[in-house]
Short mmCIF file of C-alpha atoms in Angstrom, two decimals:
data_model
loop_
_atom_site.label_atom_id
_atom_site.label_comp_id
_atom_site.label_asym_id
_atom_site.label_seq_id
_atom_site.Cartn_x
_atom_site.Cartn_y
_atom_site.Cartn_z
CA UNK A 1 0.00 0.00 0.00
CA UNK A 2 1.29 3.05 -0.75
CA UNK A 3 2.19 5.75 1.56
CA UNK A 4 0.23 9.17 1.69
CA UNK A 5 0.65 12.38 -0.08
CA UNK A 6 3.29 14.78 1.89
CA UNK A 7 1.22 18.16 2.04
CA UNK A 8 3.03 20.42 -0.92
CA UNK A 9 2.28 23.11 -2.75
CA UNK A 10 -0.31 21.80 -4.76
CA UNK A 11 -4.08 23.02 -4.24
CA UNK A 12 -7.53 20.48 -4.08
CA UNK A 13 -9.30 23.72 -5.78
CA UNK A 14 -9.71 24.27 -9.18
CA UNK A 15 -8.45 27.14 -10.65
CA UNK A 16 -8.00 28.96 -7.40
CA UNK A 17 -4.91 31.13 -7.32
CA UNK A 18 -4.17 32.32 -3.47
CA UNK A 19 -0.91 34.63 -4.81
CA UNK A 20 -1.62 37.51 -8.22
CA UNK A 21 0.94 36.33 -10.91
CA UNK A 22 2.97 39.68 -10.07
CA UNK A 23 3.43 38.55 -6.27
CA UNK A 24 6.75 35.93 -5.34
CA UNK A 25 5.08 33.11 -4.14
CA UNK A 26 4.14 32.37 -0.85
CA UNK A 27 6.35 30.54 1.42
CA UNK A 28 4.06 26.66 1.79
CA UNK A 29 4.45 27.40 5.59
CA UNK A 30 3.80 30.02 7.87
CA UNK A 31 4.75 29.68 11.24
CA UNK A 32 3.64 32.04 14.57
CA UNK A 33 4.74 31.67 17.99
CA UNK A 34 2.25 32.87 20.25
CA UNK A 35 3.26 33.82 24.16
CA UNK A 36 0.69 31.35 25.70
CA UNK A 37 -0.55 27.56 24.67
CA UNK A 38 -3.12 28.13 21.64
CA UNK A 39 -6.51 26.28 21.50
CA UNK A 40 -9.32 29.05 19.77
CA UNK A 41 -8.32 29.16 15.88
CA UNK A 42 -10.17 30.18 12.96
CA UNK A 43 -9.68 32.07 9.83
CA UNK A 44 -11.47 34.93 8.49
CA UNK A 45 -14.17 34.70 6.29
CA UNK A 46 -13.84 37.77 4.42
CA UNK A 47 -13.52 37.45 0.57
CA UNK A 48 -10.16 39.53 -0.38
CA UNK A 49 -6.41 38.14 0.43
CA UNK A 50 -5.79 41.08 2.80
CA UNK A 51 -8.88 39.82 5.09
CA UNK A 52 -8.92 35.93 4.47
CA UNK A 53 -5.16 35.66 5.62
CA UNK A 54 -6.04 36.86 9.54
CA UNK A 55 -5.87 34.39 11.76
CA UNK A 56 -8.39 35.00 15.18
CA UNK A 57 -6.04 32.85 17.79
CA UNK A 58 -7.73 32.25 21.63
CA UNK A 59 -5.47 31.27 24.87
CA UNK A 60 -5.74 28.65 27.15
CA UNK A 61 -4.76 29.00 30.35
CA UNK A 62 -6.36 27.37 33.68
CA UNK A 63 -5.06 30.54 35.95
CA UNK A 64 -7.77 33.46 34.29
CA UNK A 65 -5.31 35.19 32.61
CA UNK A 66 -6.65 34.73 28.68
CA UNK A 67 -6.14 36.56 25.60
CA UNK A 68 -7.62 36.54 22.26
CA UNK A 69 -5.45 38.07 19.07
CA UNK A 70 -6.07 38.80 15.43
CA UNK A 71 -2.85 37.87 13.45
CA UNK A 72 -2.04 38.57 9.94
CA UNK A 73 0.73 39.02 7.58
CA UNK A 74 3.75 41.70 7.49
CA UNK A 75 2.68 42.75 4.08
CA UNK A 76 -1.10 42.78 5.53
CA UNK A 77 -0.51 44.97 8.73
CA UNK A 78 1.64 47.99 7.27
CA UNK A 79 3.79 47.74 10.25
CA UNK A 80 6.57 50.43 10.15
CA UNK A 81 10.06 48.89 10.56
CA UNK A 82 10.79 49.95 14.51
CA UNK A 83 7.31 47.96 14.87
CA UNK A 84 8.80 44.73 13.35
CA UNK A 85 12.22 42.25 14.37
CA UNK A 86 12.92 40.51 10.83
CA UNK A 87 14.76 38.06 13.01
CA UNK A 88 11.55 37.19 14.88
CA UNK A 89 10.77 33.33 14.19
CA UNK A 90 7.36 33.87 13.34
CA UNK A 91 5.59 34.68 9.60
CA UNK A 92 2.40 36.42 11.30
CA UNK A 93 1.99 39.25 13.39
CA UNK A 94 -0.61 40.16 15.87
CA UNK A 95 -2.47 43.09 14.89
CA UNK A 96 -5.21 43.22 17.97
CA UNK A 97 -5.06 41.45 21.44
CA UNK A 98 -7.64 41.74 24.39
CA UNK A 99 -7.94 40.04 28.00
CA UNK A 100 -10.27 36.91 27.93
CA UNK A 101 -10.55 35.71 31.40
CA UNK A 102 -11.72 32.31 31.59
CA UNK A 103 -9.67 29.83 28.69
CA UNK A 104 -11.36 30.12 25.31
CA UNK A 105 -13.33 27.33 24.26
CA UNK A 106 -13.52 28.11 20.73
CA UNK A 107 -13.07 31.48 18.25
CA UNK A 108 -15.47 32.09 15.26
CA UNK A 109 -15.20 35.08 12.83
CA UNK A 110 -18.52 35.87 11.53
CA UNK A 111 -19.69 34.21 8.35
CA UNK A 112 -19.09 36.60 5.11
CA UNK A 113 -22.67 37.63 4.11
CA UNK A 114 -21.42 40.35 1.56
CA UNK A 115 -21.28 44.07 1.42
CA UNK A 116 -18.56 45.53 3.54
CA UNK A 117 -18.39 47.31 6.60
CA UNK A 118 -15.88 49.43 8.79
CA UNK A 119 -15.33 46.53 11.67
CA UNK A 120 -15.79 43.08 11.44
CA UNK A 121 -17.19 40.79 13.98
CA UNK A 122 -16.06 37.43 16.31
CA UNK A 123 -17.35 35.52 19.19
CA UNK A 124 -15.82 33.37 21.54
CA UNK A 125 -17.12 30.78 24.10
CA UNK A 126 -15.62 30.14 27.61
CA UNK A 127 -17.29 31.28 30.74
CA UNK A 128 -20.33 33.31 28.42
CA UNK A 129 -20.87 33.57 24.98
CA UNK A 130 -19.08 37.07 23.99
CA UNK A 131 -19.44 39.07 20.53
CA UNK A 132 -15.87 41.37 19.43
CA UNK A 133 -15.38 43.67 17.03
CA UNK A 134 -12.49 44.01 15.27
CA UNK A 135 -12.45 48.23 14.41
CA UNK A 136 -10.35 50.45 12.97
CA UNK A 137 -8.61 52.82 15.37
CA UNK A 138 -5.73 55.26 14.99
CA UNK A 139 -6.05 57.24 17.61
CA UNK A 140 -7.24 55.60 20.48
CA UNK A 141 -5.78 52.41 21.97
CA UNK A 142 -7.72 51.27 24.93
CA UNK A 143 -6.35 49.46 28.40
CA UNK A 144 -6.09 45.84 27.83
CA UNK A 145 -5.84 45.79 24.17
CA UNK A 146 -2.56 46.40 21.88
CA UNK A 147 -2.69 47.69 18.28
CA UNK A 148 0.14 48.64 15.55
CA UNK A 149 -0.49 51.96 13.46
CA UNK A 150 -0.48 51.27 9.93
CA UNK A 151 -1.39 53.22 6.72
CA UNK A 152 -5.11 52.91 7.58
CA UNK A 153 -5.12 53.04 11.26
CA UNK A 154 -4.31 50.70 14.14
CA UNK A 155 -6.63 48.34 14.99
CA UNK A 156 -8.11 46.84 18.67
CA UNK A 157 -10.77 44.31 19.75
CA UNK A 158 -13.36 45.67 21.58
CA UNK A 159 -15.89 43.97 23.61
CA UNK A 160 -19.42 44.13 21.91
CA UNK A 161 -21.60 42.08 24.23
CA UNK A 162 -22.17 39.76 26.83
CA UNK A 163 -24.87 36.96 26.34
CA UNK A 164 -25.83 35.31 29.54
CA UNK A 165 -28.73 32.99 30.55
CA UNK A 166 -30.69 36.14 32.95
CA UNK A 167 -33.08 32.67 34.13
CA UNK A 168 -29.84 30.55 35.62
CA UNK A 169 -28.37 31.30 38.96
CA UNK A 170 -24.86 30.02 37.73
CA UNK A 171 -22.87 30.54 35.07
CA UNK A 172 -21.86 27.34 33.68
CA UNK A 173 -19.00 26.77 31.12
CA UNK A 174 -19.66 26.93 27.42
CA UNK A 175 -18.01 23.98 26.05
CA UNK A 176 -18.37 25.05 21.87
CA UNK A 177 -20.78 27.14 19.78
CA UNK A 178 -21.33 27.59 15.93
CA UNK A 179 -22.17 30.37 14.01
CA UNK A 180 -25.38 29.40 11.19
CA UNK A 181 -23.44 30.24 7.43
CA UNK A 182 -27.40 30.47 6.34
CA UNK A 183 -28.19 32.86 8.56
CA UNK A 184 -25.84 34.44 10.61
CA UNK A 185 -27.99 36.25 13.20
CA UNK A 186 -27.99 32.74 15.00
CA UNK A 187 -25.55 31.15 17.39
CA UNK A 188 -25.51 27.98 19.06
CA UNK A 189 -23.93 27.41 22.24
CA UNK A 190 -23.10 23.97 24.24
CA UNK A 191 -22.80 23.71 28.12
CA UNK A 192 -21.50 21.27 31.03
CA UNK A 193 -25.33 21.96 32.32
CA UNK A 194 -26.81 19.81 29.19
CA UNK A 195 -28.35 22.34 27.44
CA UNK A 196 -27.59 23.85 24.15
CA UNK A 197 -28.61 27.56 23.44
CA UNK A 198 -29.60 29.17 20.21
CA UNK A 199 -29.30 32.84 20.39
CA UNK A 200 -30.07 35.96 18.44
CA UNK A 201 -27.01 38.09 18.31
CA UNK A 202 -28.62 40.92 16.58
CA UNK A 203 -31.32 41.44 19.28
CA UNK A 204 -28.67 39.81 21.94
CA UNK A 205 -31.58 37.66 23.04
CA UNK A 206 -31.75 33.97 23.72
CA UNK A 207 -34.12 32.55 21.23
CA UNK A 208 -34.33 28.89 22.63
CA UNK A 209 -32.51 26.86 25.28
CA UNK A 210 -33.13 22.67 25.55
CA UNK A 211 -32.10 20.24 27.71
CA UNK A 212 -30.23 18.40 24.76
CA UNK A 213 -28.24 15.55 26.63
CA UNK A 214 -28.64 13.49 29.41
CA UNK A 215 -24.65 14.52 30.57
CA UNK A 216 -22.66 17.56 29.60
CA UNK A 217 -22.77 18.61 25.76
CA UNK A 218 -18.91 19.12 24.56
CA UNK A 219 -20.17 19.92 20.91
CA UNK A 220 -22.47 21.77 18.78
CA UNK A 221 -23.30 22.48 14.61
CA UNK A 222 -25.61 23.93 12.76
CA UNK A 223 -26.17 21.84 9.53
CA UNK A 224 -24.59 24.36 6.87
CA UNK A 225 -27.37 24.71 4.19
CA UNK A 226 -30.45 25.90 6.43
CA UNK A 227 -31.16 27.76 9.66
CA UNK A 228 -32.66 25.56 11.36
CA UNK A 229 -31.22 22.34 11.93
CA UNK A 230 -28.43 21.54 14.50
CA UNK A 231 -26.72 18.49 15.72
CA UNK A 232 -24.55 17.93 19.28
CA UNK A 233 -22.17 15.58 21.13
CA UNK A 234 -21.71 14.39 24.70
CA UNK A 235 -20.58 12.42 27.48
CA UNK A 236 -23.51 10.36 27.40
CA UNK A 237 -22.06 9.16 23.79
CA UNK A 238 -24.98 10.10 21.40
CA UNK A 239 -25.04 12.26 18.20
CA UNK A 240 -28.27 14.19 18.60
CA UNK A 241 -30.08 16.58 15.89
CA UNK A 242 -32.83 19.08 16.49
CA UNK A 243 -34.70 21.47 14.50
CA UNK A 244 -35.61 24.27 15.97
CA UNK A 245 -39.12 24.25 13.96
CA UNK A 246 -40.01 20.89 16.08
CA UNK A 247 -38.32 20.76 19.35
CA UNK A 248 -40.22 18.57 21.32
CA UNK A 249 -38.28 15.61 19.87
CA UNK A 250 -35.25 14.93 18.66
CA UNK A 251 -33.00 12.18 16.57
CA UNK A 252 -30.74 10.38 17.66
CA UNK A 253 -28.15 9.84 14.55
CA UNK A 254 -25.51 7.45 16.44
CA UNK A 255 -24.49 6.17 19.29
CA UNK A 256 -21.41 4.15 21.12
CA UNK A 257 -21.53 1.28 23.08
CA UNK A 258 -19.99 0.57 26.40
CA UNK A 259 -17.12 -1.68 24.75
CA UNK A 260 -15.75 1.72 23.36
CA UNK A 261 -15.65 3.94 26.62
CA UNK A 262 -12.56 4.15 28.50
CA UNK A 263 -11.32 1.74 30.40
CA UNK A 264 -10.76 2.50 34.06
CA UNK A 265 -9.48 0.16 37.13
CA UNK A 266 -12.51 -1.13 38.17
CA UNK A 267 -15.91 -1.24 35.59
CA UNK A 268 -18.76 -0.15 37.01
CA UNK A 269 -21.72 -2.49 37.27
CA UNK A 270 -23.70 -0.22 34.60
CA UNK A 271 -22.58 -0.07 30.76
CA UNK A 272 -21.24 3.43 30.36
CA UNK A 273 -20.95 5.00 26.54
CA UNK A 274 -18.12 6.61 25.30
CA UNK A 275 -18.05 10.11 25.25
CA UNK A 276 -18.32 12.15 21.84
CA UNK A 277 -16.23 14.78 21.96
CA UNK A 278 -16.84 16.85 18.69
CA UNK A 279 -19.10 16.92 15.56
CA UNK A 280 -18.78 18.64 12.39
CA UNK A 281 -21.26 18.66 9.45
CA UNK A 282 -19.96 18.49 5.96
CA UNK A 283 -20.06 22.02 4.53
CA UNK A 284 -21.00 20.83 0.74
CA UNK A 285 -23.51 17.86 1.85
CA UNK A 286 -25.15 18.28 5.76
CA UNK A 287 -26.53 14.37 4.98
CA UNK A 288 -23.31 13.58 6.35
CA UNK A 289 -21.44 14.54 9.81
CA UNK A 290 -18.43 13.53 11.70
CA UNK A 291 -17.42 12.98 15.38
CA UNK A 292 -14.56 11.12 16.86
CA UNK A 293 -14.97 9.49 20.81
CA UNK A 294 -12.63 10.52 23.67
CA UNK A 295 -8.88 9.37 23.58
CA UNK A 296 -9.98 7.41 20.57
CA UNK A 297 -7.24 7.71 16.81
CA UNK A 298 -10.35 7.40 14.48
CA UNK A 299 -13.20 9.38 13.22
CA UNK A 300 -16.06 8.09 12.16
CA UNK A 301 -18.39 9.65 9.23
CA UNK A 302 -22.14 9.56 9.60
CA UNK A 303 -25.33 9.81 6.85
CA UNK A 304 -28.07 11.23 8.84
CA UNK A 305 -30.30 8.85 6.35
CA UNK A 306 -28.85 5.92 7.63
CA UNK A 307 -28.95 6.24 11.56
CA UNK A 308 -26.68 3.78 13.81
CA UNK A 309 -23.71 3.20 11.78
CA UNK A 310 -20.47 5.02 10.32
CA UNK A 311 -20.50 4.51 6.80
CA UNK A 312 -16.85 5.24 7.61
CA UNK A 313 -13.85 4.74 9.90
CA UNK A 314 -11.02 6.49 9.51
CA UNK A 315 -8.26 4.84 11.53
CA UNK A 316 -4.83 5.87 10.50
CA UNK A 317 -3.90 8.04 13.64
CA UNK A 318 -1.61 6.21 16.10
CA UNK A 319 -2.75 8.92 18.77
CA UNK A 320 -5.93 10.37 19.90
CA UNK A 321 -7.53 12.75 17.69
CA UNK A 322 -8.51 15.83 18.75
CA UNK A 323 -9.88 18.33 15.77
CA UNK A 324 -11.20 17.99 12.05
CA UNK A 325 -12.81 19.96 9.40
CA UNK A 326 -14.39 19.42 6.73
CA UNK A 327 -12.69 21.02 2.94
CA UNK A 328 -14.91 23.98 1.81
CA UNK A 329 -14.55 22.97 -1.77
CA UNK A 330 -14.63 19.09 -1.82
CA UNK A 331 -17.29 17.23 -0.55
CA UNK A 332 -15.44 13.87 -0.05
CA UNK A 333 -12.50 15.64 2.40
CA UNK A 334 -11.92 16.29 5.81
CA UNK A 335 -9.00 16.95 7.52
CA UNK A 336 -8.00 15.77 11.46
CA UNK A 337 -5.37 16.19 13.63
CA UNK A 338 -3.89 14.22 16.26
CA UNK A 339 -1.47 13.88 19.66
CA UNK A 340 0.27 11.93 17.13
CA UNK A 341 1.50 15.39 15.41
CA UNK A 342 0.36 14.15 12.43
CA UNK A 343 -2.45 16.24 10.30
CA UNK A 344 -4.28 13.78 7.77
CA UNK A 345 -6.78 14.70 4.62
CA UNK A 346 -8.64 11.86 4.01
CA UNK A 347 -10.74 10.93 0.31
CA UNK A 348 -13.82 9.53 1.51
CA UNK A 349 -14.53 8.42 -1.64
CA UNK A 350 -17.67 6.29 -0.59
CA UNK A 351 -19.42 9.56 -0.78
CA UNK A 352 -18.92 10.34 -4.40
CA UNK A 353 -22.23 8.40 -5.45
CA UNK A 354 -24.35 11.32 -4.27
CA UNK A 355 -22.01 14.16 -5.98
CA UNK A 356 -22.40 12.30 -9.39
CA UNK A 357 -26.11 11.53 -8.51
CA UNK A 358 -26.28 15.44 -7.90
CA UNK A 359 -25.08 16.30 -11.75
CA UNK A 360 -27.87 16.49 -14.25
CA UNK A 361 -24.97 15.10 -16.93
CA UNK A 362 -24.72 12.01 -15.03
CA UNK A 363 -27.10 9.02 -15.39
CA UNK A 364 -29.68 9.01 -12.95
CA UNK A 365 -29.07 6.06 -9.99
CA UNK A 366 -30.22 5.10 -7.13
CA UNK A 367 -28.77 5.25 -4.02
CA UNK A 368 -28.30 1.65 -1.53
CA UNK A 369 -27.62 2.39 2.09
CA UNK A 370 -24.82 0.85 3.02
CA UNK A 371 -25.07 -1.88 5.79
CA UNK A 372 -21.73 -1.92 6.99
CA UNK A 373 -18.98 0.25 8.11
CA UNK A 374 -15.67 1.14 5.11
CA UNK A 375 -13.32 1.08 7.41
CA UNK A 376 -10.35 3.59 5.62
CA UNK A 377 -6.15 3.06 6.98
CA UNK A 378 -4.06 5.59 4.49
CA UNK A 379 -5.15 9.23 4.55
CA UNK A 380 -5.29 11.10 0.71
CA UNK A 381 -1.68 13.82 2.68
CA UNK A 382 0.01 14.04 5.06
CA UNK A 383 1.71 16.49 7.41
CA UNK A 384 4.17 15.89 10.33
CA UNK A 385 3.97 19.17 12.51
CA UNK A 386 6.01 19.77 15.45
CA UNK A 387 3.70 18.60 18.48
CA UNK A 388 0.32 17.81 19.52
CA UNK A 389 -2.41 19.17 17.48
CA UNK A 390 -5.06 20.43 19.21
CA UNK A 391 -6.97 22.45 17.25
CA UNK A 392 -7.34 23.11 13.23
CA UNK A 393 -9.07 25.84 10.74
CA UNK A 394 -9.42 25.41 7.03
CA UNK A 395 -9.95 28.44 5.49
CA UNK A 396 -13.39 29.15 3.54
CA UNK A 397 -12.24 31.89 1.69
CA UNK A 398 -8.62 30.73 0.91
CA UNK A 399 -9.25 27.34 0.69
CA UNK A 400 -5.57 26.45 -0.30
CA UNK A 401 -4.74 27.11 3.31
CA UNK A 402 -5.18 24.81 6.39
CA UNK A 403 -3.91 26.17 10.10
CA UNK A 404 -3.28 24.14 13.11
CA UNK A 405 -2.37 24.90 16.62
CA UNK A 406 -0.20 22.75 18.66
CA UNK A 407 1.64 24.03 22.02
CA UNK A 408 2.55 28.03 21.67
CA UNK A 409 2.51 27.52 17.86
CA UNK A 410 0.23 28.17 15.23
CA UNK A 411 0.94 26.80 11.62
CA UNK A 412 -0.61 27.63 8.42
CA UNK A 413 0.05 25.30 5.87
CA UNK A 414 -0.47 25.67 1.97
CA UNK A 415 -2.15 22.30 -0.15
#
């Protein structure tokens, strides 16, 4: 069997070209050394080159003493040359930074819905659900935030709003939270207290909360090609989807069995699942989802049509996995990352009936569940980075770009 694809400077897209002809090309990767362990990552969503390569990167640290930063490029930030060491290991630099007490959970810029406008907008998860903007600013940089002046101002993150369940006595922790692509007025958040919350940011209002597992939820999506349908993960080991049209019930897309939980020094007398620890809906097909279990190396791949069973396995990490996305641009390809340094892009080819099926130039077929699980060992690339990877972004609007944070580093790395 052969062995997989090193990732190299060759792109999945069609026709996409990240650098203008006139521009030296891009070095294949970009490195950043940030001055606290990195867990929050995700790239902009914003159309042009200047916007799509920022980086929003969130802390972690158990001691309350968080940050959140925008990075970007030298040639992106304007940064006079007292403002920048050219012997500095890092490609990026940070162009905003504010105080984020409790560790961030996760980091989401707001889904590109057109038009522009003079700030642009990000929300993080942790102890509340919190909205930023990113604004434009040359003559005022407030306490707790750091900006660079450049030839259209500095810039700072600014605090926009607080969202907080007013009906709870307690504030527990938000464990993830998705932004809807479809319409991006909604949020979804996921708690230790079992309940998901979908919230209004425009009107800063809750719009529903549900008791969505029977243990804490550590996940949350909306399914990308509607508003309202959303899926979650837990510790009670279920893959759960609700729409918020009909929530009085919901569906219960998978579940694991007791032989797959954790194994501890004595069993209790009870089976106990294993925990799901995230989720992610395709972002070209929402029939199909993936989640991986706790300190399990494979991810398994889910059609919501065909409840119970993976219609895939992918099993070629030799350490837990910890993070995945989905491509933007290809349907059949999802990339993971691992405590076994490795970052994989897998072909899950299995799915490629219902992309032909899907093309009016194709003959028409008919679809068989499958009954079984295609279990998958060699990943489509490959890419050894320099510690555990803990989190990873691929970029929507520069799809030829896939970060990952491991440690104090962040790594963008060109296909």
């Amino acid at each position: 069997m052969s062995s997989p694809q090193p990732i190299a400077p060759t792109s999945f897209s069609q026709g996409y070209t990240p650098n203008p002809p006139s521009r030296p090309t891009r070095k294949e990767i970009l490195n950043y050394s940030a001055p606290w362990p990195v867990y929050g990552l995700d790239w902009s969503n914003q159309p042009t080159e200047r916007e799509a390569l920022r980086l929003a990167v969130g802390s972690f640290i158990e001691d309350g003493s968080n940050k959140i930063q925008v990075i970007t490029l030298p040639e992106f930030a304007g940064i006079e040359g007292m403002d920048y060491n050219p012997t500095s290991m890092s490609d990026w630099v940070p162009i905003a930074e504010t105080n984020h007490q409790y560790p961030v959970t996760k980091i989401k810029w707001e889904p590109y819905k057109g038009g522009h406008r003079s700030y642009d907008l990000l929300a993080t998860t942790g102890d509340y659900l919190r909205l930023w903007e990113l604004k434009e600013d040359a003559e005022h940089i407030s306490s707790g935030t750091i900006g660079r002046r450049t030839s259209t101002g500095g810039q700072q993150l600014v605090q926009k709003a607080v969202l907080a369940n007013t009906k709870a006595n307690f504030c527990a922790p938000l464990t993830s939270f998705d932004w809807n692509t479809f319409d991006p007025a909604l949020i979804v958040t996921s708690s230790i207290d079992t309940t998901c919350t979908v919230w209004n940011v425009e009107t800063q209002q809750a719009k529903t909360q549900l008791i969505a597992h029977d243990k804490e939820v550590y996940d949350v999506t909306f399914a990308g090609n509607n508003a309202d349908i959303f899926a979650s993960v837990g510790a009670d080991g279920s893959v759960r989807m609700f729409d918020l049209r009909a929530l009085e019930h919901s569906t219960i897309i998978y579940e694991t069995t007791s032989s797959l939980a954790p194994k501890g020094p004595t069993q209790p007398s009870a089976p106990q699942a294993a925990p799901l620890l995230r989720l992610a809906f395709n972002k070209l097909d929402a029939n199909y989802l993936s989640t991986f279990h706790m300190d399990s190396s494979s991810v398994q791949i889910l059609d919501i049509r065909v409840p119970g069973i993976p219609v895939s396995d992918l099993r070629g990490h030799k350490g837990p996995v910890n993070c995945m996305a989905w491509s933007p641009i290809g349907s059949t390809e999802i990339a993971t990352g691992s405590d076994d340094h490795q970052v994989f892009i897998w072909e899950v080819s299995q799915m490629r009936t219902d992309r032909e099926e899907s093309d009016p130039h194709q003959k028409a077929r008919t679809i068989t569940p499958t009954t079984g699980t295609r279990v998958l060992h060699e990943p489509f690339r490959a890419a050894n980075v320099g510690g555990e990877v803990n989190q990873l972004s691929w970029s929507s609007a520069s799809p030829d770009w896939v970060a990952v944070g491991f440690g104090r580093t962040v790594q963008a790395l060109r296909l």
